[in-house]
Amino acid sequence: MKISGPVLRLAFTSFAMSPEVNSNRNADVSFDLLREISRTTENFGEPRDEVMNIAAISGLLASQFIICPTDGSKKGDIEQVMGKLFLALIRTADTCSLDLSRCILAKLALNAKKYPVALCKGKAGKYTKYSNETGITKSSGQSTVEELFNMPQSLPNESNASVNEITELISKFASDRNWDIYHTERNLILALIGELGELAELFQWKGDGPDGAPIGLKNWEDEEKDTVAQELADVTIYLMRLATKSGVNIGQAAFEVGQQK
């Protein structure tokens, strides 16, 4: 199943404002700006190095939620780690020659087909429960290759996508399906770690050096790159959702981390 250009365009231009995010719109930045900042921060080189760095930072983030105080005393630490992880995800995508904002939009559009509102509202089941209705299975209908590599870069302001705009899309996606009841902070961090495991699995036996996972994934097929793009998007979507639930402006947090270098 293809995700049409109009679907991605709709994702940019027709989102409804989410009260959760509106209260924290005082500082908005673009993915384009954060990508440039990420290129000036600590760089580990090849994609496998970057994925391992993501794993290390995610561990630090999880440690903040083992015991989660209600007085807000850890918010500064949480913002710092979230900002660092967000920058690392953007840099990892860049190292793989992927535009993370485009990866997220393509995955959100695919997820909308995998999880129709009418079928999954208030439910936490996997998309395979709805395969009879959607036609999407583990082996069919999952590709976003067309949207990532073959569609002209013609969406309005796509290369300068706003972090808050995409955050709002993610919040609306969850709200439309009544998933807020499941999106507690600890649930979301565990979901993030689960998706990170799937990302790591794509690199675990590739080896290091030019024959493994070189910068730009130059020796990888588009289908393999698409899988990387989708897993990076999954991790990032959960991080952005976690930030919203934690009252963190993820774009501003990443910008401030970048300014510390």
PDB file of N, CA and C in Angstrom, residues 69-164:
ATOM      1  N   PRO A  69       9.995  11.193  40.691  1.00  0.00           N
ATOM      2  CA  PRO A  69       9.397  12.083  41.689  1.00  0.00           C
ATOM      3  C   PRO A  69       8.303  12.944  41.081  1.00  0.00           C
ATOM      4  N   THR A  70       7.368  13.345  41.896  1.00  0.00           N
ATOM      5  CA  THR A  70       6.239  14.157  41.425  1.00  0.00           C
ATOM      6  C   THR A  70       6.449  15.645  41.658  1.00  0.00           C
ATOM      7  N   ASP A  71       7.579  16.022  42.252  1.00  0.00           N
ATOM      8  CA  ASP A  71       7.797  17.431  42.574  1.00  0.00           C
ATOM      9  C   ASP A  71       8.533  18.191  41.470  1.00  0.00           C
ATOM     10  N   GLY A  72       8.830  17.517  40.369  1.00  0.00           N
ATOM     11  CA  GLY A  72       9.517  18.175  39.258  1.00  0.00           C
ATOM     12  C   GLY A  72      10.999  18.383  39.471  1.00  0.00           C
ATOM     13  N   SER A  73      11.550  17.780  40.510  1.00  0.00           N
ATOM     14  CA  SER A  73      12.950  18.034  40.851  1.00  0.00           C
ATOM     15  C   SER A  73      13.928  17.471  39.816  1.00  0.00           C
ATOM     16  N   LYS A  74      13.479  16.521  39.005  1.00  0.00           N
ATOM     17  CA  LYS A  74      14.365  15.912  38.010  1.00  0.00           C
ATOM     18  C   LYS A  74      14.124  16.444  36.602  1.00  0.00           C
ATOM     19  N   LYS A  75      13.249  17.428  36.464  1.00  0.00           N
ATOM     20  CA  LYS A  75      12.882  17.855  35.117  1.00  0.00           C
ATOM     21  C   LYS A  75      14.077  18.383  34.338  1.00  0.00           C
ATOM     22  N   GLY A  76      14.956  19.122  34.999  1.00  0.00           N
ATOM     23  CA  GLY A  76      16.124  19.648  34.304  1.00  0.00           C
ATOM     24  C   GLY A  76      17.000  18.537  33.748  1.00  0.00           C
ATOM     25  N   ASP A  77      17.210  17.496  34.545  1.00  0.00           N
ATOM     26  CA  ASP A  77      18.007  16.360  34.087  1.00  0.00           C
ATOM     27  C   ASP A  77      17.321  15.645  32.932  1.00  0.00           C
ATOM     28  N   ILE A  78      16.001  15.480  33.035  1.00  0.00           N
ATOM     29  CA  ILE A  78      15.246  14.800  31.991  1.00  0.00           C
ATOM     30  C   ILE A  78      15.307  15.587  30.689  1.00  0.00           C
ATOM     31  N   GLU A  79      15.149  16.899  30.766  1.00  0.00           N
ATOM     32  CA  GLU A  79      15.228  17.741  29.564  1.00  0.00           C
ATOM     33  C   GLU A  79      16.582  17.602  28.893  1.00  0.00           C
ATOM     34  N   GLN A  80      17.640  17.594  29.697  1.00  0.00           N
ATOM     35  CA  GLN A  80      19.001  17.501  29.164  1.00  0.00           C
ATOM     36  C   GLN A  80      19.187  16.192  28.401  1.00  0.00           C
ATOM     37  N   VAL A  81      18.769  15.080  29.004  1.00  0.00           N
ATOM     38  CA  VAL A  81      18.972  13.777  28.368  1.00  0.00           C
ATOM     39  C   VAL A  81      18.074  13.636  27.137  1.00  0.00           C
ATOM     40  N   MET A  82      16.837  14.113  27.222  1.00  0.00           N
ATOM     41  CA  MET A  82      15.940  14.055  26.066  1.00  0.00           C
ATOM     42  C   MET A  82      16.501  14.865  24.897  1.00  0.00           C
ATOM     43  N   GLY A  83      17.017  16.047  25.195  1.00  0.00           N
ATOM     44  CA  GLY A  83      17.596  16.873  24.143  1.00  0.00           C
ATOM     45  C   GLY A  83      18.787  16.198  23.501  1.00  0.00           C
ATOM     46  N   LYS A  84      19.623  15.573  24.316  1.00  0.00           N
ATOM     47  CA  LYS A  84      20.799  14.880  23.797  1.00  0.00           C
ATOM     48  C   LYS A  84      20.389  13.700  22.922  1.00  0.00           C
ATOM     49  N   LEU A  85      19.357  12.957  23.356  1.00  0.00           N
ATOM     50  CA  LEU A  85      18.891  11.808  22.578  1.00  0.00           C
ATOM     51  C   LEU A  85      18.266  12.250  21.260  1.00  0.00           C
ATOM     52  N   PHE A  86      17.504  13.329  21.293  1.00  0.00           N
ATOM     53  CA  PHE A  86      16.866  13.832  20.072  1.00  0.00           C
ATOM     54  C   PHE A  86      17.925  14.232  19.049  1.00  0.00           C
ATOM     55  N   LEU A  87      18.945  14.944  19.489  1.00  0.00           N
ATOM     56  CA  LEU A  87      20.039  15.319  18.583  1.00  0.00           C
ATOM     57  C   LEU A  87      20.740  14.080  18.032  1.00  0.00           C
ATOM     58  N   ALA A  88      20.939  13.079  18.881  1.00  0.00           N
ATOM     59  CA  ALA A  88      21.619  11.860  18.439  1.00  0.00           C
ATOM     60  C   ALA A  88      20.799  11.129  17.388  1.00  0.00           C
ATOM     61  N   LEU A  89      19.478  11.114  17.532  1.00  0.00           N
ATOM     62  CA  LEU A  89      18.617  10.468  16.542  1.00  0.00           C
ATOM     63  C   LEU A  89      18.676  11.214  15.205  1.00  0.00           C
ATOM     64  N   ILE A  90      18.659  12.534  15.267  1.00  0.00           N
ATOM     65  CA  ILE A  90      18.755  13.327  14.044  1.00  0.00           C
ATOM     66  C   ILE A  90      20.099  13.091  13.359  1.00  0.00           C
ATOM     67  N   ARG A  91      21.167  13.041  14.148  1.00  0.00           N
ATOM     68  CA  ARG A  91      22.496  12.819  13.573  1.00  0.00           C
ATOM     69  C   ARG A  91      22.622  11.408  12.996  1.00  0.00           C
ATOM     70  N   THR A  92      22.017  10.430  13.675  1.00  0.00           N
ATOM     71  CA  THR A  92      22.070   9.059  13.167  1.00  0.00           C
ATOM     72  C   THR A  92      21.371   8.957  11.824  1.00  0.00           C
ATOM     73  N   ALA A  93      20.193   9.560  11.710  1.00  0.00           N
ATOM     74  CA  ALA A  93      19.484   9.565  10.429  1.00  0.00           C
ATOM     75  C   ALA A  93      20.345  10.232   9.359  1.00  0.00           C
ATOM     76  N   ASP A  94      20.947  11.340   9.708  1.00  0.00           N
ATOM     77  CA  ASP A  94      21.797  12.066   8.757  1.00  0.00           C
ATOM     78  C   ASP A  94      22.968  11.193   8.322  1.00  0.00           C
ATOM     79  N   THR A  95      23.556  10.461   9.257  1.00  0.00           N
ATOM     80  CA  THR A  95      24.666   9.570   8.942  1.00  0.00           C
ATOM     81  C   THR A  95      24.230   8.458   7.988  1.00  0.00           C
ATOM     82  N   CYS A  96      22.938   8.111   8.040  1.00  0.00           N
ATOM     83  CA  CYS A  96      22.380   7.095   7.136  1.00  0.00           C
ATOM     84  C   CYS A  96      21.810   7.711   5.864  1.00  0.00           C
ATOM     85  N   SER A  97      22.061   9.015   5.641  1.00  0.00           N
ATOM     86  CA  SER A  97      21.510   9.757   4.497  1.00  0.00           C
ATOM     87  C   SER A  97      19.992   9.740   4.493  1.00  0.00           C
ATOM     88  N   LEU A  98      19.407   9.881   5.673  1.00  0.00           N
ATOM     89  CA  LEU A  98      17.957   9.925   5.833  1.00  0.00           C
ATOM     90  C   LEU A  98      17.553  11.249   6.459  1.00  0.00           C
ATOM     91  N   ASP A  99      16.412  11.774   6.036  1.00  0.00           N
ATOM     92  CA  ASP A  99      15.825  12.976   6.619  1.00  0.00           C
ATOM     93  C   ASP A  99      14.834  12.514   7.684  1.00  0.00           C
ATOM     94  N   LEU A 100      15.173  12.729   8.959  1.00  0.00           N
ATOM     95  CA  LEU A 100      14.360  12.172  10.036  1.00  0.00           C
ATOM     96  C   LEU A 100      12.934  12.700  10.027  1.00  0.00           C
ATOM     97  N   SER A 101      12.736  13.983   9.703  1.00  0.00           N
ATOM     98  CA  SER A 101      11.373  14.520   9.681  1.00  0.00           C
ATOM     99  C   SER A 101      10.533  13.812   8.625  1.00  0.00           C
ATOM    100  N   ARG A 102      11.122  13.552   7.473  1.00  0.00           N
ATOM    101  CA  ARG A 102      10.410  12.844   6.406  1.00  0.00           C
ATOM    102  C   ARG A 102      10.128  11.395   6.816  1.00  0.00           C
ATOM    103  N   CYS A 103      11.089  10.770   7.492  1.00  0.00           N
ATOM    104  CA  CYS A 103      10.878   9.407   7.990  1.00  0.00           C
ATOM    105  C   CYS A 103       9.681   9.362   8.939  1.00  0.00           C
ATOM    106  N   ILE A 104       9.598  10.349   9.834  1.00  0.00           N
ATOM    107  CA  ILE A 104       8.503  10.378  10.806  1.00  0.00           C
ATOM    108  C   ILE A 104       7.165  10.578  10.115  1.00  0.00           C
ATOM    109  N   LEU A 105       7.114  11.507   9.165  1.00  0.00           N
ATOM    110  CA  LEU A 105       5.848  11.775   8.473  1.00  0.00           C
ATOM    111  C   LEU A 105       5.389  10.563   7.673  1.00  0.00           C
ATOM    112  N   ALA A 106       6.328   9.899   7.010  1.00  0.00           N
ATOM    113  CA  ALA A 106       5.973   8.704   6.252  1.00  0.00           C
ATOM    114  C   ALA A 106       5.467   7.604   7.186  1.00  0.00           C
ATOM    115  N   LYS A 107       6.103   7.466   8.352  1.00  0.00           N
ATOM    116  CA  LYS A 107       5.678   6.423   9.296  1.00  0.00           C
ATOM    117  C   LYS A 107       4.331   6.754   9.921  1.00  0.00           C
ATOM    118  N   LEU A 108       4.079   8.015  10.209  1.00  0.00           N
ATOM    119  CA  LEU A 108       2.774   8.397  10.744  1.00  0.00           C
ATOM    120  C   LEU A 108       1.658   8.108   9.739  1.00  0.00           C
ATOM    121  N   ALA A 109       1.934   8.393   8.469  1.00  0.00           N
ATOM    122  CA  ALA A 109       0.930   8.117   7.446  1.00  0.00           C
ATOM    123  C   ALA A 109       0.690   6.615   7.311  1.00  0.00           C
ATOM    124  N   LEU A 110       1.760   5.820   7.385  1.00  0.00           N
ATOM    125  CA  LEU A 110       1.600   4.372   7.350  1.00  0.00           C
ATOM    126  C   LEU A 110       0.851   3.879   8.581  1.00  0.00           C
ATOM    127  N   ASN A 111       1.198   4.411   9.749  1.00  0.00           N
ATOM    128  CA  ASN A 111       0.526   4.006  10.983  1.00  0.00           C
ATOM    129  C   ASN A 111      -0.965   4.326  10.957  1.00  0.00           C
ATOM    130  N   ALA A 112      -1.325   5.410  10.285  1.00  0.00           N
ATOM    131  CA  ALA A 112      -2.743   5.755  10.173  1.00  0.00           C
ATOM    132  C   ALA A 112      -3.512   4.674   9.420  1.00  0.00           C
ATOM    133  N   LYS A 113      -2.834   4.030   8.477  1.00  0.00           N
ATOM    134  CA  LYS A 113      -3.472   2.934   7.749  1.00  0.00           C
ATOM    135  C   LYS A 113      -3.451   1.643   8.557  1.00  0.00           C
ATOM    136  N   LYS A 114      -2.391   1.454   9.337  1.00  0.00           N
ATOM    137  CA  LYS A 114      -2.281   0.241  10.151  1.00  0.00           C
ATOM    138  C   LYS A 114      -3.225   0.267  11.351  1.00  0.00           C
ATOM    139  N   TYR A 115      -3.519   1.460  11.835  1.00  0.00           N
ATOM    140  CA  TYR A 115      -4.349   1.620  13.029  1.00  0.00           C
ATOM    141  C   TYR A 115      -5.527   2.559  12.737  1.00  0.00           C
ATOM    142  N   PRO A 116      -6.515   2.097  11.986  1.00  0.00           N
ATOM    143  CA  PRO A 116      -7.675   2.957  11.701  1.00  0.00           C
ATOM    144  C   PRO A 116      -8.397   3.334  12.990  1.00  0.00           C
ATOM    145  N   VAL A 117      -8.781   4.587  13.094  1.00  0.00           N
ATOM    146  CA  VAL A 117      -9.437   5.077  14.311  1.00  0.00           C
ATOM    147  C   VAL A 117     -10.658   4.243  14.651  1.00  0.00           C
ATOM    148  N   ALA A 118     -11.451   3.930  13.655  1.00  0.00           N
ATOM    149  CA  ALA A 118     -12.708   3.211  13.898  1.00  0.00           C
ATOM    150  C   ALA A 118     -12.486   1.826  14.487  1.00  0.00           C
ATOM    151  N   LEU A 119     -11.317   1.246  14.240  1.00  0.00           N
ATOM    152  CA  LEU A 119     -11.058  -0.120  14.702  1.00  0.00           C
ATOM    153  C   LEU A 119     -10.290  -0.184  16.008  1.00  0.00           C
ATOM    154  N   CYS A 120      -9.424   0.792  16.255  1.00  0.00           N
ATOM    155  CA  CYS A 120      -8.506   0.644  17.388  1.00  0.00           C
ATOM    156  C   CYS A 120      -8.705   1.683  18.486  1.00  0.00           C
ATOM    157  N   LYS A 121      -9.754   2.454  18.426  1.00  0.00           N
ATOM    158  CA  LYS A 121      -9.965   3.499  19.428  1.00  0.00           C
ATOM    159  C   LYS A 121     -10.057   2.893  20.827  1.00  0.00           C
ATOM    160  N   GLY A 122      -9.180   3.352  21.708  1.00  0.00           N
ATOM    161  CA  GLY A 122      -9.166   2.876  23.077  1.00  0.00           C
ATOM    162  C   GLY A 122      -8.535   1.514  23.265  1.00  0.00           C
ATOM    163  N   LYS A 123      -7.941   0.955  22.209  1.00  0.00           N
ATOM    164  CA  LYS A 123      -7.357  -0.378  22.284  1.00  0.00           C
ATOM    165  C   LYS A 123      -5.846  -0.292  22.105  1.00  0.00           C
ATOM    166  N   ALA A 124      -5.137  -1.237  22.725  1.00  0.00           N
ATOM    167  CA  ALA A 124      -3.672  -1.222  22.664  1.00  0.00           C
ATOM    168  C   ALA A 124      -3.113  -2.392  21.879  1.00  0.00           C
ATOM    169  N   GLY A 125      -3.933  -3.029  21.046  1.00  0.00           N
ATOM    170  CA  GLY A 125      -3.473  -4.191  20.294  1.00  0.00           C
ATOM    171  C   GLY A 125      -2.545  -3.832  19.155  1.00  0.00           C
ATOM    172  N   LYS A 126      -1.821  -4.841  18.647  1.00  0.00           N
ATOM    173  CA  LYS A 126      -0.930  -4.635  17.515  1.00  0.00           C
ATOM    174  C   LYS A 126      -1.727  -4.522  16.224  1.00  0.00           C
ATOM    175  N   TYR A 127      -1.101  -3.947  15.222  1.00  0.00           N
ATOM    176  CA  TYR A 127      -1.761  -3.707  13.938  1.00  0.00           C
ATOM    177  C   TYR A 127      -2.234  -5.000  13.273  1.00  0.00           C
ATOM    178  N   THR A 128      -1.587  -6.127  13.608  1.00  0.00           N
ATOM    179  CA  THR A 128      -1.965  -7.391  12.985  1.00  0.00           C
ATOM    180  C   THR A 128      -3.386  -7.814  13.349  1.00  0.00           C
ATOM    181  N   LYS A 129      -3.927  -7.252  14.424  1.00  0.00           N
ATOM    182  CA  LYS A 129      -5.315  -7.550  14.778  1.00  0.00           C
ATOM    183  C   LYS A 129      -6.291  -6.998  13.746  1.00  0.00           C
ATOM    184  N   TYR A 130      -5.834  -6.018  12.978  1.00  0.00           N
ATOM    185  CA  TYR A 130      -6.713  -5.350  12.016  1.00  0.00           C
ATOM    186  C   TYR A 130      -6.335  -5.681  10.573  1.00  0.00           C
ATOM    187  N   SER A 131      -5.475  -6.688  10.391  1.00  0.00           N
ATOM    188  CA  SER A 131      -4.968  -7.001   9.048  1.00  0.00           C
ATOM    189  C   SER A 131      -6.077  -7.373   8.075  1.00  0.00           C
ATOM    190  N   ASN A 132      -7.108  -8.049   8.552  1.00  0.00           N
ATOM    191  CA  ASN A 132      -8.201  -8.433   7.654  1.00  0.00           C
ATOM    192  C   ASN A 132      -8.879  -7.210   7.049  1.00  0.00           C
ATOM    193  N   GLU A 133      -8.943  -6.142   7.822  1.00  0.00           N
ATOM    194  CA  GLU A 133      -9.587  -4.916   7.342  1.00  0.00           C
ATOM    195  C   GLU A 133      -8.617  -4.021   6.566  1.00  0.00           C
ATOM    196  N   THR A 134      -7.357  -3.957   7.014  1.00  0.00           N
ATOM    197  CA  THR A 134      -6.402  -3.018   6.401  1.00  0.00           C
ATOM    198  C   THR A 134      -5.601  -3.635   5.266  1.00  0.00           C
ATOM    199  N   GLY A 135      -5.451  -4.943   5.272  1.00  0.00           N
ATOM    200  CA  GLY A 135      -4.611  -5.600   4.273  1.00  0.00           C
ATOM    201  C   GLY A 135      -3.129  -5.515   4.579  1.00  0.00           C
ATOM    202  N   ILE A 136      -2.771  -4.921   5.725  1.00  0.00           N
ATOM    203  CA  ILE A 136      -1.368  -4.766   6.102  1.00  0.00           C
ATOM    204  C   ILE A 136      -0.988  -5.885   7.057  1.00  0.00           C
ATOM    205  N   THR A 137       0.017  -6.655   6.675  1.00  0.00           N
ATOM    206  CA  THR A 137       0.494  -7.766   7.485  1.00  0.00           C
ATOM    207  C   THR A 137       1.983  -7.581   7.770  1.00  0.00           C
ATOM    208  N   LYS A 138       2.586  -8.532   8.444  1.00  0.00           N
ATOM    209  CA  LYS A 138       4.016  -8.442   8.735  1.00  0.00           C
ATOM    210  C   LYS A 138       4.855  -8.444   7.462  1.00  0.00           C
ATOM    211  N   SER A 139       4.338  -9.034   6.410  1.00  0.00           N
ATOM    212  CA  SER A 139       5.113  -9.162   5.177  1.00  0.00           C
ATOM    213  C   SER A 139       4.547  -8.382   3.994  1.00  0.00           C
ATOM    214  N   SER A 140       3.492  -7.616   4.220  1.00  0.00           N
ATOM    215  CA  SER A 140       2.856  -6.914   3.100  1.00  0.00           C
ATOM    216  C   SER A 140       2.321  -5.555   3.529  1.00  0.00           C
ATOM    217  N   GLY A 141       2.535  -4.558   2.655  1.00  0.00           N
ATOM    218  CA  GLY A 141       1.965  -3.233   2.892  1.00  0.00           C
ATOM    219  C   GLY A 141       2.735  -2.352   3.836  1.00  0.00           C
ATOM    220  N   GLN A 142       3.992  -2.714   4.163  1.00  0.00           N
ATOM    221  CA  GLN A 142       4.749  -1.985   5.179  1.00  0.00           C
ATOM    222  C   GLN A 142       5.762  -0.985   4.609  1.00  0.00           C
ATOM    223  N   SER A 143       5.987  -1.006   3.321  1.00  0.00           N
ATOM    224  CA  SER A 143       7.068  -0.208   2.735  1.00  0.00           C
ATOM    225  C   SER A 143       6.721   1.277   2.659  1.00  0.00           C
ATOM    226  N   THR A 144       7.743   2.116   2.916  1.00  0.00           N
ATOM    227  CA  THR A 144       7.636   3.554   2.657  1.00  0.00           C
ATOM    228  C   THR A 144       8.754   3.996   1.706  1.00  0.00           C
ATOM    229  N   VAL A 145       9.271   3.051   0.921  1.00  0.00           N
ATOM    230  CA  VAL A 145      10.366   3.347  -0.016  1.00  0.00           C
ATOM    231  C   VAL A 145       9.977   4.473  -0.964  1.00  0.00           C
ATOM    232  N   GLU A 146       8.767   4.417  -1.511  1.00  0.00           N
ATOM    233  CA  GLU A 146       8.334   5.425  -2.479  1.00  0.00           C
ATOM    234  C   GLU A 146       8.392   6.818  -1.866  1.00  0.00           C
ATOM    235  N   GLU A 147       7.902   6.937  -0.650  1.00  0.00           N
ATOM    236  CA  GLU A 147       7.840   8.249   0.004  1.00  0.00           C
ATOM    237  C   GLU A 147       9.231   8.760   0.390  1.00  0.00           C
ATOM    238  N   LEU A 148      10.128   7.846   0.748  1.00  0.00           N
ATOM    239  CA  LEU A 148      11.446   8.260   1.210  1.00  0.00           C
ATOM    240  C   LEU A 148      12.415   8.561   0.067  1.00  0.00           C
ATOM    241  N   PHE A 149      12.364   7.777  -0.996  1.00  0.00           N
ATOM    242  CA  PHE A 149      13.416   7.848  -2.004  1.00  0.00           C
ATOM    243  C   PHE A 149      12.953   8.248  -3.402  1.00  0.00           C
ATOM    244  N   ASN A 150      11.678   8.071  -3.700  1.00  0.00           N
ATOM    245  CA  ASN A 150      11.224   8.307  -5.072  1.00  0.00           C
ATOM    246  C   ASN A 150      10.303   9.503  -5.238  1.00  0.00           C
ATOM    247  N   MET A 151       9.715   9.973  -4.131  1.00  0.00           N
ATOM    248  CA  MET A 151       8.815  11.114  -4.220  1.00  0.00           C
ATOM    249  C   MET A 151       9.609  12.413  -4.288  1.00  0.00           C
ATOM    250  N   PRO A 152       9.286  13.311  -5.203  1.00  0.00           N
ATOM    251  CA  PRO A 152       9.992  14.597  -5.265  1.00  0.00           C
ATOM    252  C   PRO A 152       9.894  15.353  -3.942  1.00  0.00           C
ATOM    253  N   GLN A 153      10.948  16.057  -3.618  1.00  0.00           N
ATOM    254  CA  GLN A 153      10.960  16.849  -2.390  1.00  0.00           C
ATOM    255  C   GLN A 153      10.143  18.115  -2.603  1.00  0.00           C
ATOM    256  N   SER A 154       8.833  17.953  -2.676  1.00  0.00           N
ATOM    257  CA  SER A 154       7.980  19.073  -3.066  1.00  0.00           C
ATOM    258  C   SER A 154       6.951  19.457  -2.015  1.00  0.00           C
ATOM    259  N   LEU A 155       7.043  18.853  -0.841  1.00  0.00           N
ATOM    260  CA  LEU A 155       6.070  19.189   0.188  1.00  0.00           C
ATOM    261  C   LEU A 155       6.394  20.555   0.773  1.00  0.00           C
ATOM    262  N   PRO A 156       5.366  21.328   1.144  1.00  0.00           N
ATOM    263  CA  PRO A 156       5.615  22.680   1.633  1.00  0.00           C
ATOM    264  C   PRO A 156       6.498  22.704   2.877  1.00  0.00           C
ATOM    265  N   ASN A 157       7.627  23.403   2.789  1.00  0.00           N
ATOM    266  CA  ASN A 157       8.527  23.606   3.931  1.00  0.00           C
ATOM    267  C   ASN A 157       9.036  22.306   4.532  1.00  0.00           C
ATOM    268  N   GLU A 158       9.057  21.230   3.731  1.00  0.00           N
ATOM    269  CA  GLU A 158       9.426  19.942   4.308  1.00  0.00           C
ATOM    270  C   GLU A 158      10.830  19.949   4.880  1.00  0.00           C
ATOM    271  N   SER A 159      11.782  20.529   4.171  1.00  0.00           N
ATOM    272  CA  SER A 159      13.157  20.504   4.644  1.00  0.00           C
ATOM    273  C   SER A 159      13.350  21.372   5.878  1.00  0.00           C
ATOM    274  N   ASN A 160      12.360  22.168   6.211  1.00  0.00           N
ATOM    275  CA  ASN A 160      12.455  23.027   7.382  1.00  0.00           C
ATOM    276  C   ASN A 160      11.312  22.745   8.341  1.00  0.00           C
ATOM    277  N   ALA A 161      10.960  21.465   8.450  1.00  0.00           N
ATOM    278  CA  ALA A 161       9.814  21.066   9.269  1.00  0.00           C
ATOM    279  C   ALA A 161      10.010  21.486  10.715  1.00  0.00           C
ATOM    280  N   SER A 162       8.948  21.983  11.298  1.00  0.00           N
ATOM    281  CA  SER A 162       8.953  22.413  12.689  1.00  0.00           C
ATOM    282  C   SER A 162       8.809  21.224  13.623  1.00  0.00           C
ATOM    283  N   VAL A 163       9.618  21.200  14.660  1.00  0.00           N
ATOM    284  CA  VAL A 163       9.519  20.136  15.659  1.00  0.00           C
ATOM    285  C   VAL A 163       8.153  20.174  16.337  1.00  0.00           C
ATOM    286  N   ASN A 164       7.661  21.354  16.654  1.00  0.00           N
ATOM    287  CA  ASN A 164       6.357  21.448  17.309  1.00  0.00           C
ATOM    288  C   ASN A 164       5.226  20.994  16.399  1.00  0.00           C
TER     289      ASN A 164
END
